[in-house]
Amino acid sequence: MTFLHNYPKAAKVARANFIVAFVALAIGGLFGFIQALHRTGVFRGFFNSGEYYTLLTGHGVLLALIFTTFFIAGLFVWGVTRSLEREPENMTFTWSWFWLMAIGLTMTAVTILGGLVPDSSIRAAVLYTFYPPLQAHPAFYIGLALVIIGSWMAGADWFWSYRKWRKNHPHEHIPILTFMALFTMLMWYICTIGIALEVVGILIPWSLGLVTEIEPLLPRTLFWYFGHAVVYFWLLPAYYVWYAILPKLSGGRLFSDAMTRIVFIIFLILSTPVGYHHQYADPGISVGFKFYAMATTLLLLLPSLMTLFTVVASMEHGARQRGGKGYLKWIGKLPWDKPAFVGCALAGIMFAAGGFSGMINASMNINILIHNTLWVPGHFHLTVGTAVALTFMAISYWLIPQLTGRKLKYKTLALIQPYSWFLGMTLMSNAMHRAGLAGVPRRTAEPEFNTSSMNFEPVFGTMAEMQWQIAIGGTILLISLILFLWVIVGTWMAGEKSDKPVDDYIPEPLSGVEHTPKILDNIKLWVFLAFILVLLAYSFPLWEMVSDGIFSPGALPRPS
Amino acid sequence: MGDKQEGQEKEPSRNLVRILIIVGIGIPILVELLTLLNLINVRIFETEDHPNQQLKQTKEVRTYSQGDTLVASEDEFVLLQSMKINVNARQWEFEISLSKEDSTGEQLASVNLDSIRLKSGEILDAPVARDWRGNGKSRQSLWTSWALPSGDMPYTIYLSYQQKVAEDSVTKGSREIRLGNIPVRYNRKEE
C-alpha cells in the first residue's frame, strides 16, 4: 500500500496541485527558452521586443510564484498528511483554498498572456517584481492576492491538522515532516504581510485609478520585504526534500533530527529582515539599515552550511551502507542511476554554486559591480532555477508513483533529464554570470541597446561566445523540461498500476527525535523572535515612508 | 530502496550512466574550471589593460546624439534636433528630426535624409519624402520616422547635401552619421 491507498483524499488534492504546477512549469519554461534566444540575438522570430516583456513576466510569475506555490502545496499536503497520519480535517476547506489559488492563477495568467493579443487592453508586462512605475491590469494584482490568500488558507489547513494531532499526542515532538512544513508556512505568513500590504493597499487602488500618486519607495520596499524571503519559501521545501527524502534515496538515514529543526528555525527568524539587500542602490533608505540587511543575509549562510554538512553526512552514511569506503571514494557508491537521487544531488551541488554568487549580491561593497546586470538572473537560475526546480522535478519521480499508484515509466529518459538540466544550466548560468561581470544589463530585450559608443568588455572570452553559450544552455534546458513532462505524463497516464509503485519508507534519523531539545518545538518563541528582528529592520524606515501619507511621494533621500 | 520493486520497466544501462556522468557532470566541471583558470590568469598573470587591448586598438568612431551638429559650414549648420524610439505593444518606431539654420538669412543648402542602416545591417530608405518646413528661410526643420523590424535598432543614418560655396556653384556631399544613445519612450496611448 502506498500514499494513494492510505490517504486517497489527500492524494487527490496533492495531485491537483501538481497538475497546476506542471502546466505552469511547461508554459513558463517555454517562455524562458524564447527569451534566451531573443535577448542573445540567436533567433528573434518568435515575438518582437515589445512582447518580450510579456514573456519575461510570464516566465517569472508562472515559474517563481505559480509553479513553486502549487508544488509546495502538493508536497506539504503529502508530508503533513503522511507524518500526522490523518487526512485533511475538512475537505471543503481544503478544496476551497486550492480553487481560490487556481482562480487567482487564472486571472493572473490571463492578464499576462493578454499582452500577446493585439489590441488587448488587458496586459501585465510588469516583470516578476511588478512594483511601480510599471502598471498591470487590476485583475493581475487581484489574481495574485487570491493566490496568496489561498496559500494562507493552505497553511491554516496544515496547522488545523497539527492542532488536532497535538490533542492526541500532547507530549510528542512535532513529526519532522510536519515541523518543516509548519515552519516554512510561518515564515511565509510573516513575509507575505509585506506583499499583501503592497498589493491590497497600494497596487490595486492605483491600478483601478482610485489613487494617482504613490510614494515609489514604499511599494518597492514592501515588495522586497517579501521578495527575498520568498526565495526561502521556495528553498525550504527543497531543503524539506533534501533532509527528509534524499538520505533515504542515498540508501541511508538523516544525520540529525535536531540539526534539521535548528536550520528551519534560523530561516524563520532571519529570512525576512534581509530585503534591503535588493535595495542597496535605492536612495531613501539609510545605509545603517542596509548594513543590517547585509548582516542578516550573510548570517543565513550558517543554516545553509549546516545543511551542506547534514545532507552530505546523510548521503555519506547511505553510500557507506552500500559498501562505499575511503574519504571520497564512497561518492561512487551513491545511486547515480536513479533519477530522483541524481536530480536532488545535482540540485544541491548547484545550490552551493548559487550560494557563492549570492554572497557577492549580498555584500554592500561589491554588489554594485553586478547590480541589475545579467549576473543576478545567472545567480537565481542556480538557486530557484536549479536547486529548487530540479529538486521538485526529481522528487516528482518518487512522489508521483505514490500519488497515482503507478510505477515510473521511461526510466532512461527520467535519468537523462537531471543530468541534462545540470549541463544546460551550467552553460547558461556560467555565461550569464560572466556577461554580468562585463556589465550586460538584465530585464531587457535589447541588452546591446544604445551601446554603439560603449562596448561590453568581458573579463575573458567574447560576447558572441557568451550569447551562444546562453542560447545552447537554454535549448538543453528546454529539452530537459520536455523529457520531464514526457516521463510524468507517461507515468500518470500509462504507468503500470501497483499497490507498491515505489519504496516510500522513510527511516528514522541517525540522531533521532529523542535527542531533540523540547524548546525547538516552541513555535511561539521563534515567531516572536522573528517579529522582533523584522520590527528592528522595517519599523523606522517604513514609518518614514508613510509619515507624510501613504500615497504621497516625498520621502527624503538618504545617503546610500 | 524500491529498485527491485519498481517492476518490469527497463533500468538504464551502466554504460549510459557512465556517459551521462561524463557529459552531464564532467562538462560542467570543465566549464567552471576553465572559467576559474581564465579569471586567475587575467587577474593575476596579465596586466590590467591586457584583456581590453584589442578594444583599445579599435579606432574610436564618433557617435551623434540629440543636439549634435551634423553638417556645418561658416554660415549654416544642420542639427540633430531630436531622435527617439516610440514603443508600443505592436511596434517600435524610430523618429528623428533635423533642423538647419543659416545666419545670413539666405536660401539654405539642400539636405536630404536618405536612409538608415540598422544594427543587423539592413538598410531602410526614408519612408516618405518630406520637405523642410519652417517659418522663415533662416531656420527649417525636417521630421521623419521608420517602423523598426522586430528586435532591430538604428545604427547609422545617411545624409546627402548640397552646399553653396559661391554665388553660382555648390558642393555635393554625403555623410554617414553613427547614432549614439537613442531615448526610448513607451507610448501607452497608441495601444
Tab-separated table of C-alpha atoms in Angstrom, chain A residues 20-444:
chain	number	residue	atom	x	y	z
A	20	VAL	CA	-1.310	23.074	-11.970
A	21	ALA	CA	2.374	23.289	-11.044
A	22	PHE	CA	3.474	21.243	-14.049
A	23	VAL	CA	1.300	23.199	-16.503
A	24	ALA	CA	2.822	26.433	-15.170
A	25	LEU	CA	6.278	24.854	-15.465
A	26	ALA	CA	5.650	23.899	-19.093
A	27	ILE	CA	4.438	27.346	-20.176
A	28	GLY	CA	6.949	29.280	-18.084
A	29	GLY	CA	9.801	27.070	-19.281
A	30	LEU	CA	8.864	27.603	-22.928
A	31	PHE	CA	8.808	31.361	-22.356
A	32	GLY	CA	12.283	31.124	-20.825
A	33	PHE	CA	13.619	29.330	-23.883
A	34	ILE	CA	12.192	32.007	-26.200
A	35	GLN	CA	13.718	34.716	-24.022
A	36	ALA	CA	17.140	33.074	-24.116
A	37	LEU	CA	17.122	33.017	-27.918
A	38	HIS	CA	15.670	36.519	-28.239
A	39	ARG	CA	17.913	38.503	-25.964
A	40	THR	CA	21.046	36.765	-27.182
A	41	GLY	CA	20.000	37.610	-30.731
A	42	VAL	CA	20.330	33.979	-31.833
A	43	PHE	CA	16.713	33.853	-33.012
A	44	ARG	CA	14.227	36.707	-32.767
A	45	GLY	CA	11.403	35.448	-34.910
A	46	PHE	CA	9.001	34.264	-32.204
A	47	PHE	CA	7.963	37.633	-30.795
A	48	ASN	CA	9.046	41.253	-31.025
A	49	SER	CA	10.974	43.111	-28.387
A	50	GLY	CA	7.826	44.740	-27.004
A	51	GLU	CA	6.244	41.355	-26.411
A	52	TYR	CA	9.475	40.129	-24.793
A	53	TYR	CA	8.395	41.780	-21.547
A	54	THR	CA	5.135	39.866	-21.554
A	55	LEU	CA	7.144	36.660	-21.906
A	56	LEU	CA	9.544	37.794	-19.198
A	57	THR	CA	6.643	38.461	-16.828
A	58	GLY	CA	5.062	35.122	-17.706
A	59	HIS	CA	8.337	33.299	-17.183
A	60	GLY	CA	8.920	34.880	-13.783
A	61	VAL	CA	5.403	34.742	-12.403
A	62	LEU	CA	4.486	31.288	-13.717
A	63	LEU	CA	7.702	29.669	-12.528
A	64	ALA	CA	8.716	31.630	-9.452
A	65	LEU	CA	5.246	32.146	-8.000
A	66	ILE	CA	2.823	29.636	-9.521
A	67	PHE	CA	4.907	26.500	-10.166
A	68	THR	CA	6.583	26.819	-6.792
A	69	THR	CA	3.497	27.655	-4.722
A	70	PHE	CA	1.361	24.861	-6.151
A	71	PHE	CA	4.157	22.306	-5.995
A	72	ILE	CA	4.904	23.256	-2.404
A	73	ALA	CA	1.206	22.937	-1.543
A	74	GLY	CA	1.122	19.440	-3.046
A	75	LEU	CA	4.352	18.458	-1.305
A	76	PHE	CA	3.173	19.692	2.084
A	77	VAL	CA	-0.229	18.023	1.726
A	78	TRP	CA	1.707	14.793	1.180
A	79	GLY	CA	4.150	15.414	4.038
A	80	VAL	CA	1.727	16.677	6.677
A	81	THR	CA	-0.868	14.008	5.955
A	82	ARG	CA	1.697	11.239	5.993
A	83	SER	CA	3.572	12.331	9.108
A	84	LEU	CA	0.444	13.122	11.163
A	85	GLU	CA	-1.260	10.050	9.752
A	86	ARG	CA	-4.526	11.846	9.127
A	87	GLU	CA	-6.416	13.107	6.112
A	88	PRO	CA	-7.151	16.872	5.921
A	89	GLU	CA	-9.731	17.832	8.546
A	90	ASN	CA	-12.346	19.296	6.226
A	91	MET	CA	-12.195	18.579	2.506
A	92	THR	CA	-14.480	21.516	1.648
A	93	PHE	CA	-11.977	23.843	3.257
A	94	THR	CA	-9.067	22.064	1.612
A	95	TRP	CA	-10.575	22.269	-1.861
A	96	SER	CA	-11.622	25.865	-1.290
A	97	TRP	CA	-8.004	27.004	-0.851
A	98	PHE	CA	-6.970	25.043	-3.906
A	99	TRP	CA	-9.700	26.581	-6.076
A	100	LEU	CA	-9.079	30.054	-4.706
A	101	MET	CA	-5.429	29.758	-5.733
A	102	ALA	CA	-6.459	28.313	-9.108
A	103	ILE	CA	-8.861	31.193	-9.795
A	104	GLY	CA	-6.189	33.689	-8.786
A	105	LEU	CA	-3.667	31.978	-11.027
A	106	THR	CA	-6.101	32.061	-13.954
A	107	MET	CA	-6.743	35.785	-13.525
A	108	THR	CA	-3.031	36.493	-13.323
A	109	ALA	CA	-2.161	34.285	-16.296
A	110	VAL	CA	-4.901	35.791	-18.493
A	111	THR	CA	-3.675	39.314	-17.851
A	112	ILE	CA	-0.099	38.325	-18.666
A	113	LEU	CA	-0.994	36.412	-21.835
A	114	GLY	CA	-3.235	39.314	-22.879
A	115	GLY	CA	-0.005	41.083	-23.773
A	116	LEU	CA	0.371	38.716	-26.723
A	117	VAL	CA	-3.077	39.553	-28.102
A	118	PRO	CA	-3.047	42.531	-30.482
A	119	ASP	CA	-5.081	45.496	-29.273
A	120	SER	CA	-5.862	43.846	-25.957
A	121	SER	CA	-6.253	46.302	-23.105
A	122	ILE	CA	-5.645	43.519	-20.588
A	123	ARG	CA	-1.938	43.499	-20.021
A	124	ALA	CA	0.560	42.833	-17.277
A	125	ALA	CA	4.066	43.262	-18.666
A	126	VAL	CA	5.333	44.312	-15.257
A	127	LEU	CA	8.038	41.658	-14.757
A	128	TYR	CA	8.194	39.300	-11.812
A	129	THR	CA	8.876	42.181	-9.414
A	130	PHE	CA	5.703	44.073	-10.507
A	131	TYR	CA	6.242	47.251	-8.491
A	132	PRO	CA	5.574	50.763	-9.847
A	133	PRO	CA	6.076	52.556	-12.131
A	134	LEU	CA	5.142	49.543	-14.279
A	135	GLN	CA	1.416	49.056	-14.015
A	136	ALA	CA	-0.664	45.981	-14.779
A	137	HIS	CA	-4.364	45.425	-15.277
A	138	PRO	CA	-6.121	45.290	-11.868
A	139	ALA	CA	-7.013	41.623	-12.446
A	140	PHE	CA	-3.289	40.779	-12.323
A	141	TYR	CA	-2.942	42.128	-8.786
A	142	ILE	CA	-6.289	40.746	-7.632
A	143	GLY	CA	-5.332	37.321	-9.000
A	144	LEU	CA	-2.010	37.388	-7.142
A	145	ALA	CA	-3.810	38.435	-3.969
A	146	LEU	CA	-6.122	35.422	-4.310
A	147	VAL	CA	-3.157	33.086	-4.759
A	148	ILE	CA	-1.603	34.438	-1.574
A	149	ILE	CA	-4.843	34.244	0.391
A	150	GLY	CA	-5.276	30.678	-0.845
A	151	SER	CA	-1.771	29.818	0.311
A	152	TRP	CA	-2.548	31.274	3.757
A	153	MET	CA	-5.614	29.041	3.932
A	154	ALA	CA	-3.480	26.053	2.908
A	155	GLY	CA	-1.132	26.814	5.790
A	156	ALA	CA	-4.109	27.140	8.122
A	157	ASP	CA	-5.276	23.726	6.908
A	158	TRP	CA	-1.974	22.131	7.945
A	159	PHE	CA	-1.985	23.925	11.301
A	160	TRP	CA	-5.535	22.657	11.784
A	161	SER	CA	-4.365	19.073	11.232
A	162	TYR	CA	-1.439	19.682	13.571
A	163	ARG	CA	-3.681	21.022	16.379
A	164	LYS	CA	-5.956	18.010	16.060
A	165	TRP	CA	-2.937	15.726	16.149
A	166	ARG	CA	-1.490	17.590	19.148
A	167	LYS	CA	-4.604	16.877	21.225
A	168	ASN	CA	-3.924	13.183	20.897
A	169	HIS	CA	-0.140	13.490	21.249
A	170	PRO	CA	0.439	16.188	23.899
A	171	HIS	CA	3.986	15.185	24.805
A	172	GLU	CA	5.457	14.173	21.495
A	173	HIS	CA	7.756	16.203	19.275
A	174	ILE	CA	6.173	17.562	16.132
A	175	PRO	CA	6.891	14.948	13.429
A	176	ILE	CA	9.794	16.244	11.371
A	177	LEU	CA	7.894	16.374	8.049
A	178	THR	CA	5.160	18.458	9.665
A	179	PHE	CA	7.646	20.577	11.608
A	180	MET	CA	9.414	21.626	8.427
A	181	ALA	CA	6.113	22.376	6.653
A	182	LEU	CA	4.752	24.449	9.551
A	183	PHE	CA	7.926	26.492	9.999
A	184	THR	CA	8.075	27.160	6.269
A	185	MET	CA	4.491	28.415	6.416
A	186	LEU	CA	5.201	30.566	9.485
A	187	MET	CA	7.980	32.233	7.541
A	188	TRP	CA	5.552	32.612	4.598
A	189	TYR	CA	2.941	34.276	6.841
A	190	ILE	CA	5.471	36.801	8.101
A	191	CYS	CA	6.935	37.678	4.718
A	192	THR	CA	3.629	37.884	2.848
A	193	ILE	CA	2.457	40.665	5.145
A	194	GLY	CA	4.588	42.983	3.004
A	195	ILE	CA	3.213	41.866	-0.342
A	196	ALA	CA	-0.363	41.874	0.967
A	197	LEU	CA	0.016	45.479	2.110
A	198	GLU	CA	1.586	46.438	-1.202
A	199	VAL	CA	-0.952	44.701	-3.430
A	200	VAL	CA	-4.133	45.443	-1.492
A	201	GLY	CA	-3.163	48.807	-0.039
A	202	ILE	CA	-1.345	50.360	-2.994
A	203	LEU	CA	-1.298	48.476	-6.291
A	204	ILE	CA	-4.976	47.561	-6.599
A	205	PRO	CA	-6.249	51.093	-5.783
A	206	TRP	CA	-3.567	52.541	-8.076
A	207	SER	CA	-4.386	50.222	-10.992
A	208	LEU	CA	-8.094	50.962	-10.557
A	209	GLY	CA	-7.350	54.662	-10.782
A	210	LEU	CA	-8.566	55.342	-7.245
A	211	VAL	CA	-5.243	56.972	-6.434
A	212	THR	CA	-2.964	58.713	-8.884
A	213	GLU	CA	0.166	59.393	-6.856
A	214	ILE	CA	2.156	56.977	-4.787
A	215	GLU	CA	5.394	57.030	-2.858
A	216	PRO	CA	7.579	54.948	-5.197
A	217	LEU	CA	9.913	53.734	-2.480
A	218	LEU	CA	7.122	52.279	-0.354
A	219	PRO	CA	5.876	49.569	-2.752
A	220	ARG	CA	9.469	48.698	-3.657
A	221	THR	CA	10.322	48.258	-0.003
A	222	LEU	CA	7.173	46.257	0.720
A	223	PHE	CA	7.896	44.081	-2.296
A	224	TRP	CA	11.445	43.334	-1.171
A	225	TYR	CA	10.246	42.729	2.379
A	226	PHE	CA	8.560	39.770	0.706
A	227	GLY	CA	10.784	39.405	-2.349
A	228	HIS	CA	13.804	37.828	-0.764
A	229	ALA	CA	12.031	35.829	1.924
A	230	VAL	CA	10.005	34.240	-0.867
A	231	VAL	CA	13.308	32.753	-2.052
A	232	TYR	CA	13.395	30.803	1.196
A	233	PHE	CA	9.754	29.862	0.751
A	234	TRP	CA	10.903	28.117	-2.441
A	235	LEU	CA	14.114	26.869	-0.947
A	236	LEU	CA	12.849	25.410	2.320
A	237	PRO	CA	10.664	22.826	0.549
A	238	ALA	CA	13.803	21.830	-1.394
A	239	TYR	CA	15.523	21.510	1.994
A	240	TYR	CA	12.469	19.540	3.077
A	241	VAL	CA	13.249	17.031	0.337
A	242	TRP	CA	16.997	17.042	0.965
A	243	TYR	CA	16.543	16.453	4.700
A	244	ALA	CA	13.588	14.088	4.697
A	245	ILE	CA	13.901	12.091	1.492
A	246	LEU	CA	17.358	12.450	-0.070
A	247	PRO	CA	19.110	10.479	2.735
A	248	LYS	CA	16.705	7.625	2.119
A	249	LEU	CA	17.267	7.813	-1.657
A	250	SER	CA	21.005	7.622	-0.931
A	251	GLY	CA	20.418	4.395	0.937
A	252	GLY	CA	20.924	5.918	4.371
A	253	ARG	CA	19.266	7.965	7.086
A	254	LEU	CA	19.025	11.624	8.033
A	255	PHE	CA	22.035	12.605	10.138
A	256	SER	CA	20.280	14.623	12.835
A	257	ASP	CA	16.686	15.478	13.662
A	258	ALA	CA	17.672	18.371	15.957
A	259	MET	CA	20.002	19.938	13.386
A	260	THR	CA	17.184	19.890	10.849
A	261	ARG	CA	14.857	21.737	13.197
A	262	ILE	CA	17.509	24.312	14.100
A	263	VAL	CA	18.081	25.085	10.418
A	264	PHE	CA	14.387	25.727	9.818
A	265	ILE	CA	14.159	27.893	12.945
A	266	ILE	CA	17.089	30.041	11.799
A	267	PHE	CA	15.423	30.501	8.431
A	268	LEU	CA	12.178	31.518	10.123
A	269	ILE	CA	13.986	34.142	12.191
A	270	LEU	CA	16.342	35.561	9.585
A	271	SER	CA	14.574	35.217	6.241
A	272	THR	CA	12.532	38.404	6.266
A	273	PRO	CA	14.776	41.213	7.581
A	274	VAL	CA	17.103	40.847	4.594
A	275	GLY	CA	15.096	42.557	1.860
A	276	TYR	CA	17.136	45.759	1.725
A	277	HIS	CA	19.985	43.882	0.083
A	278	HIS	CA	17.888	44.201	-3.082
A	279	GLN	CA	17.756	47.951	-2.499
A	280	TYR	CA	21.406	48.842	-1.972
A	281	ALA	CA	21.155	51.309	-4.857
A	282	ASP	CA	17.888	52.861	-3.632
A	283	PRO	CA	18.032	56.289	-2.054
A	284	GLY	CA	15.584	56.841	0.773
A	285	ILE	CA	16.831	54.006	2.968
A	286	SER	CA	19.665	54.798	5.295
A	287	VAL	CA	22.911	52.941	4.970
A	288	GLY	CA	22.612	51.559	8.510
A	289	PHE	CA	19.516	49.543	7.654
A	290	LYS	CA	21.187	48.276	4.511
A	291	PHE	CA	24.129	47.142	6.618
A	292	TYR	CA	21.710	45.379	8.973
A	293	ALA	CA	20.197	43.557	5.983
A	294	MET	CA	23.640	42.554	4.779
A	295	ALA	CA	24.474	41.132	8.202
A	296	THR	CA	21.278	39.092	8.428
A	297	THR	CA	21.690	37.880	4.856
A	298	LEU	CA	25.213	36.684	5.464
A	299	LEU	CA	24.073	35.051	8.708
A	300	LEU	CA	21.817	32.880	6.563
A	301	LEU	CA	24.971	31.216	5.304
A	302	LEU	CA	25.037	29.454	8.659
A	303	PRO	CA	21.937	27.274	8.137
A	304	SER	CA	22.971	26.723	4.526
A	305	LEU	CA	26.370	25.423	5.601
A	306	MET	CA	24.707	23.333	8.330
A	307	THR	CA	22.518	21.869	5.601
A	308	LEU	CA	25.558	21.154	3.467
A	309	PHE	CA	27.140	19.281	6.365
A	310	THR	CA	23.991	17.399	7.389
A	311	VAL	CA	22.884	16.373	3.912
A	312	VAL	CA	26.363	15.336	2.774
A	313	ALA	CA	26.830	13.385	6.026
A	314	SER	CA	23.498	11.651	5.426
A	315	MET	CA	24.488	10.812	1.859
A	316	GLU	CA	27.863	9.525	3.010
A	317	HIS	CA	26.107	7.304	5.509
A	318	GLY	CA	23.915	5.996	2.701
A	319	ALA	CA	26.912	5.367	0.440
A	320	ARG	CA	28.757	3.521	3.199
A	321	GLN	CA	25.685	1.347	3.717
A	322	ARG	CA	26.057	0.441	0.075
A	323	GLY	CA	29.712	-0.544	0.523
A	324	GLY	CA	31.372	2.843	-0.003
A	325	LYS	CA	34.826	3.365	1.544
A	326	GLY	CA	37.598	5.975	1.751
A	327	TYR	CA	37.436	9.736	2.134
A	328	LEU	CA	35.880	10.416	-1.271
A	329	LYS	CA	35.595	7.012	-2.926
A	330	TRP	CA	32.205	6.498	-1.279
A	331	ILE	CA	30.745	9.057	-3.682
A	332	GLY	CA	30.970	6.420	-6.420
A	333	LYS	CA	28.667	4.149	-4.414
A	334	LEU	CA	25.805	6.616	-4.477
A	335	PRO	CA	22.908	5.634	-6.764
A	336	TRP	CA	23.878	7.703	-9.800
A	337	ASP	CA	21.471	5.620	-11.890
A	338	LYS	CA	18.339	6.704	-10.000
A	339	PRO	CA	16.750	9.901	-11.369
A	340	ALA	CA	15.212	11.045	-8.087
A	341	PHE	CA	18.548	10.806	-6.287
A	342	VAL	CA	20.577	12.282	-9.161
A	343	GLY	CA	18.269	15.279	-9.507
A	344	CYS	CA	18.317	16.089	-5.789
A	345	ALA	CA	22.086	15.620	-5.503
A	346	LEU	CA	22.889	17.752	-8.550
A	347	ALA	CA	20.437	20.395	-7.350
A	348	GLY	CA	22.308	20.507	-4.043
A	349	ILE	CA	25.659	20.927	-5.812
A	350	MET	CA	24.233	23.724	-7.934
A	351	PHE	CA	22.864	25.400	-4.821
A	352	ALA	CA	26.380	25.604	-3.386
A	353	ALA	CA	27.492	27.460	-6.531
A	354	GLY	CA	24.443	29.726	-6.239
A	355	GLY	CA	25.400	30.429	-2.635
A	356	PHE	CA	28.813	31.688	-3.692
A	357	SER	CA	27.404	34.129	-6.244
A	358	GLY	CA	24.740	35.086	-3.689
A	359	MET	CA	27.464	36.254	-1.315
A	360	ILE	CA	28.515	38.807	-3.940
A	361	ASN	CA	24.906	40.002	-4.267
A	362	ALA	CA	24.510	40.288	-0.518
A	363	SER	CA	27.687	42.266	0.135
A	364	MET	CA	27.136	46.013	0.098
A	365	ASN	CA	30.576	46.905	-1.163
A	366	ILE	CA	30.741	44.577	-4.169
A	367	ASN	CA	27.049	44.333	-5.017
A	368	ILE	CA	27.393	47.439	-7.136
A	369	LEU	CA	29.689	45.543	-9.514
A	370	ILE	CA	26.850	43.310	-10.583
A	371	HIS	CA	23.772	45.333	-9.637
A	372	ASN	CA	20.991	44.927	-12.231
A	373	THR	CA	23.277	43.002	-14.548
A	374	LEU	CA	22.801	39.583	-16.073
A	375	TRP	CA	24.790	38.195	-13.138
A	376	VAL	CA	21.644	38.383	-10.980
A	377	PRO	CA	19.427	36.128	-13.142
A	378	GLY	CA	22.509	33.924	-13.548
A	379	HIS	CA	22.528	33.615	-9.761
A	380	PHE	CA	18.853	32.874	-9.253
A	381	HIS	CA	18.769	30.346	-12.058
A	382	LEU	CA	21.205	28.388	-9.898
A	383	THR	CA	19.089	28.741	-6.762
A	384	VAL	CA	15.428	28.741	-7.722
A	385	GLY	CA	16.023	27.569	-11.306
A	386	THR	CA	18.015	24.527	-10.279
A	387	ALA	CA	18.294	23.964	-6.518
A	388	VAL	CA	14.520	24.321	-6.214
A	389	ALA	CA	13.161	23.413	-9.659
A	390	LEU	CA	15.427	20.411	-10.230
A	391	THR	CA	14.727	19.116	-6.727
A	392	PHE	CA	10.981	19.425	-7.351
A	393	MET	CA	11.270	17.667	-10.699
A	394	ALA	CA	13.479	14.919	-9.316
A	395	ILE	CA	11.344	14.197	-6.300
A	396	SER	CA	8.302	14.029	-8.575
A	397	TYR	CA	9.781	10.774	-9.902
A	398	TRP	CA	9.374	9.432	-6.364
A	399	LEU	CA	6.164	11.210	-5.339
A	400	ILE	CA	4.008	10.819	-8.450
A	401	PRO	CA	4.043	6.988	-8.220
A	402	GLN	CA	2.839	7.324	-4.610
A	403	LEU	CA	0.065	9.729	-5.583
A	404	THR	CA	-1.107	7.842	-8.670
A	405	GLY	CA	-0.402	4.250	-7.678
A	406	ARG	CA	1.559	3.813	-10.904
A	407	LYS	CA	5.176	2.814	-11.420
A	408	LEU	CA	7.575	5.271	-13.021
A	409	LYS	CA	7.739	4.939	-16.801
A	410	TYR	CA	10.594	5.818	-19.148
A	411	LYS	CA	13.292	5.440	-16.521
A	412	THR	CA	16.065	6.044	-19.029
A	413	LEU	CA	14.572	9.368	-20.096
A	414	ALA	CA	13.969	10.207	-16.440
A	415	LEU	CA	17.658	9.592	-15.748
A	416	ILE	CA	18.839	11.692	-18.687
A	417	GLN	CA	16.657	14.592	-17.517
A	418	PRO	CA	18.517	15.754	-14.353
A	419	TYR	CA	21.936	15.344	-15.980
A	420	SER	CA	20.825	17.395	-18.978
A	421	TRP	CA	19.320	20.076	-16.711
A	422	PHE	CA	22.610	20.307	-14.822
A	423	LEU	CA	24.563	20.611	-18.067
A	424	GLY	CA	22.212	23.162	-19.637
A	425	MET	CA	22.038	25.299	-16.525
A	426	THR	CA	25.803	25.293	-16.054
A	427	LEU	CA	26.319	26.542	-19.591
A	428	MET	CA	23.604	29.182	-19.361
A	429	SER	CA	24.303	30.422	-15.866
A	430	ASN	CA	28.074	30.474	-16.288
A	431	ALA	CA	27.721	32.736	-19.325
A	432	MET	CA	25.135	34.920	-17.578
A	433	HIS	CA	27.483	35.468	-14.637
A	434	ARG	CA	30.359	36.360	-16.946
A	435	ALA	CA	28.168	38.648	-19.032
A	436	GLY	CA	27.032	40.339	-15.817
A	437	LEU	CA	30.648	40.986	-14.872
A	438	ALA	CA	31.025	42.665	-18.269
A	439	GLY	CA	28.094	44.938	-17.422
A	440	VAL	CA	25.403	43.390	-19.628
A	441	PRO	CA	22.079	44.581	-18.167
A	442	ARG	CA	19.213	42.356	-17.103
A	443	ARG	CA	15.460	42.847	-17.737
A	444	THR	CA	15.875	43.977	-21.322
